[in-house]
Short mmCIF file of C-alpha atoms in Angstrom, two decimals:
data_model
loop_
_atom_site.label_atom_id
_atom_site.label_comp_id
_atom_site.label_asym_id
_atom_site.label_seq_id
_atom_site.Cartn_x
_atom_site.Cartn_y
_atom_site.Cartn_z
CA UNK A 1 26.09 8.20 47.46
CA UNK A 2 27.93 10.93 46.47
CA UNK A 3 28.61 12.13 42.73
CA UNK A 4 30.06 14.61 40.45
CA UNK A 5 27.55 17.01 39.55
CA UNK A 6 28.09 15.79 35.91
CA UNK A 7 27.45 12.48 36.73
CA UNK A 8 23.55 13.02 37.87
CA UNK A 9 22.69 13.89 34.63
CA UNK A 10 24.09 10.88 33.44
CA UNK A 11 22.19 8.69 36.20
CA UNK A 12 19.13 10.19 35.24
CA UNK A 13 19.57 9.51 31.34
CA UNK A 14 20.26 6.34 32.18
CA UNK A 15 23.94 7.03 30.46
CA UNK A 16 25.98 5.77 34.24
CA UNK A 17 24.53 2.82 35.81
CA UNK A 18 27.29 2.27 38.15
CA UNK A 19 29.68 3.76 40.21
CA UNK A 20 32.93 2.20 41.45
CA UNK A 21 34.14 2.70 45.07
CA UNK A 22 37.26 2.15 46.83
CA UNK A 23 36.77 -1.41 49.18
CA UNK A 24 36.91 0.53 52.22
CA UNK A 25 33.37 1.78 51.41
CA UNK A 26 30.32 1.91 53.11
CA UNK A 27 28.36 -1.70 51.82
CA UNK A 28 25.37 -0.80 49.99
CA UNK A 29 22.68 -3.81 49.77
CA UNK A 30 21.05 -4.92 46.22
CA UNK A 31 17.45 -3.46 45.98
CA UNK A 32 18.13 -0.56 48.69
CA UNK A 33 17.00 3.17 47.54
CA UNK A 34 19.89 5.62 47.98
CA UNK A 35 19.97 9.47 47.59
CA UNK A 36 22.76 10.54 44.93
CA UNK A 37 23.65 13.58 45.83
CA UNK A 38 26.16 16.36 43.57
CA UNK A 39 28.82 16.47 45.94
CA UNK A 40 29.31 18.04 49.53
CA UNK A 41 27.79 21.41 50.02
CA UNK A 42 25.45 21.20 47.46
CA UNK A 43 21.95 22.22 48.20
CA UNK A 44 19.87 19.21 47.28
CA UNK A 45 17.19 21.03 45.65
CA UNK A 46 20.16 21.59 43.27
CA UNK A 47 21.67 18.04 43.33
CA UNK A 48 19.59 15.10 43.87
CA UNK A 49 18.19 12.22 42.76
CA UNK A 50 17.47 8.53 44.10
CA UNK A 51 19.11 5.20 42.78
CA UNK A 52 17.86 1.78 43.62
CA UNK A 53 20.90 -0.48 43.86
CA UNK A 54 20.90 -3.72 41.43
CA UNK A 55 23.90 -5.84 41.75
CA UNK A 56 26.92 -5.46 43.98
CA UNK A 57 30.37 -7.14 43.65
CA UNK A 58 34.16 -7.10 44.16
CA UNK A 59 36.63 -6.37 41.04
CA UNK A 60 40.12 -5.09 40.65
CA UNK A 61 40.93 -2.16 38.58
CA UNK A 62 42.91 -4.07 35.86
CA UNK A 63 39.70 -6.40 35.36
CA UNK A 64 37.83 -3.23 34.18
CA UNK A 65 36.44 -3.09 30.37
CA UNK A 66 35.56 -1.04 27.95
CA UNK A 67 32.07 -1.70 28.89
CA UNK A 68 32.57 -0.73 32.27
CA UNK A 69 34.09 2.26 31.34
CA UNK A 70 31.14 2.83 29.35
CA UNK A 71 28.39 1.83 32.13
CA UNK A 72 30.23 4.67 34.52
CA UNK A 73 28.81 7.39 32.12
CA UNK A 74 29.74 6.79 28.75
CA UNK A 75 33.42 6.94 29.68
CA UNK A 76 36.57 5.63 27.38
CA UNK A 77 38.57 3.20 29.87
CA UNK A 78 41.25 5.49 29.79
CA UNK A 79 38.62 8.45 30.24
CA UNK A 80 37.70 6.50 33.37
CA UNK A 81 41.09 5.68 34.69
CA UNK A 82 41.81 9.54 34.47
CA UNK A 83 38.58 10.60 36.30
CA UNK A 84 40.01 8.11 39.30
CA UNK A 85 43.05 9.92 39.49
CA UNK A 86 41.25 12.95 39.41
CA UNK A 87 39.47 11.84 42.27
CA UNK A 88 40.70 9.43 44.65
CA UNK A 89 44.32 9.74 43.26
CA UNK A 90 46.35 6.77 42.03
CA UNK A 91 45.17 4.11 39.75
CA UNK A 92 46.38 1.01 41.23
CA UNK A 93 45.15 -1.81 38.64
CA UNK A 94 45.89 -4.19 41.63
CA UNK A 95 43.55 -1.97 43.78
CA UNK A 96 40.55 -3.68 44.85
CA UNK A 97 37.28 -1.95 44.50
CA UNK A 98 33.25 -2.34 44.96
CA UNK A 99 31.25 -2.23 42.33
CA UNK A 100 27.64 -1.02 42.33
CA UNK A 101 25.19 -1.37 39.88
CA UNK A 102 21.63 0.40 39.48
CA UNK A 103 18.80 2.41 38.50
CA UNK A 104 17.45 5.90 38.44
CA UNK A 105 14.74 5.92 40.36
CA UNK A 106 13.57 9.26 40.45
CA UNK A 107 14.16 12.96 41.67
CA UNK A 108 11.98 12.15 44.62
CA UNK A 109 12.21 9.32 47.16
CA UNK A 110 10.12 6.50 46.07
CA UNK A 111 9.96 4.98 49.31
CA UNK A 112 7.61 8.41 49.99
CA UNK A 113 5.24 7.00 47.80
CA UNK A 114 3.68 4.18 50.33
CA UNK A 115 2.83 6.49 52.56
CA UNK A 116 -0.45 8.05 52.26
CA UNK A 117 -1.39 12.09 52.70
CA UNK A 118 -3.65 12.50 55.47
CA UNK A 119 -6.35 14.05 53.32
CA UNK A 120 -6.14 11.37 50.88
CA UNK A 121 -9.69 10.77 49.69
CA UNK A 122 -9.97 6.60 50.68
CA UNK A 123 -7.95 6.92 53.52
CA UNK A 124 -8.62 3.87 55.99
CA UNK A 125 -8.30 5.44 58.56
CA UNK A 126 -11.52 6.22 60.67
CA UNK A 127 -12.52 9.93 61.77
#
């Protein structure tokens, strides 16, 4: 998933717990771990973290609230209908977009985290 720089910050202060994307999108699933990423051609040591997705639905623009606004990073609605111009051009209140809700989940992958180092000491695996 990719975000403005700005915006991981806000994911990781739990300030923007969800994102809004044109219906054309990619489908993300509810419960799958995605990288966030700070835009293209940003190292990710500079511009990462993971999100776990946790609920995914359908909305037009014009159905938007305050609290929506709000959930997208502490945003005004008309803060937020100004950042979508900024970036995917025209506000179209008829548009139809995806909605995805979610978590921080951490700078590092959590799915890494079942998988055990070789030189773990109780490793079950025989020598």
């Amino acid at each position: 998933m990719i975000f403005r720089r700005d915006h991981l910050e806000a994911i990781r202060s739990g300030e923007k717990t969800a994102t809004r994307q044109p219906s054309n999108a990619k489908r993300l699933s509810v419960g799958e771990i995605h990288r966030a990423v700070a835009g293209r051609g940003v190292p990710r040591s500079e511009g990462e973290c993971f999100v776990r997705v946790t609920d995914v639905y359908r909305q037009r623009l014009e159905e938007m609230t305050d609290a929506d606004a709000d959930r997208e990073g502490g945003y005004s609605l008309a803060e937020f209908r100004e950042m979508w111009r900024e970036i995917n051009g025209e506000w179209d209140p008829e548009g139809r977009v995806v909605v995805y809700e979610f978590e921080y989940a951490g700078d590092t992958d959590p799915r890494e985290s079942d998988i055990p180092d070789s030189d773990a000491e109780n490793s079950s695996r025989e020598p």
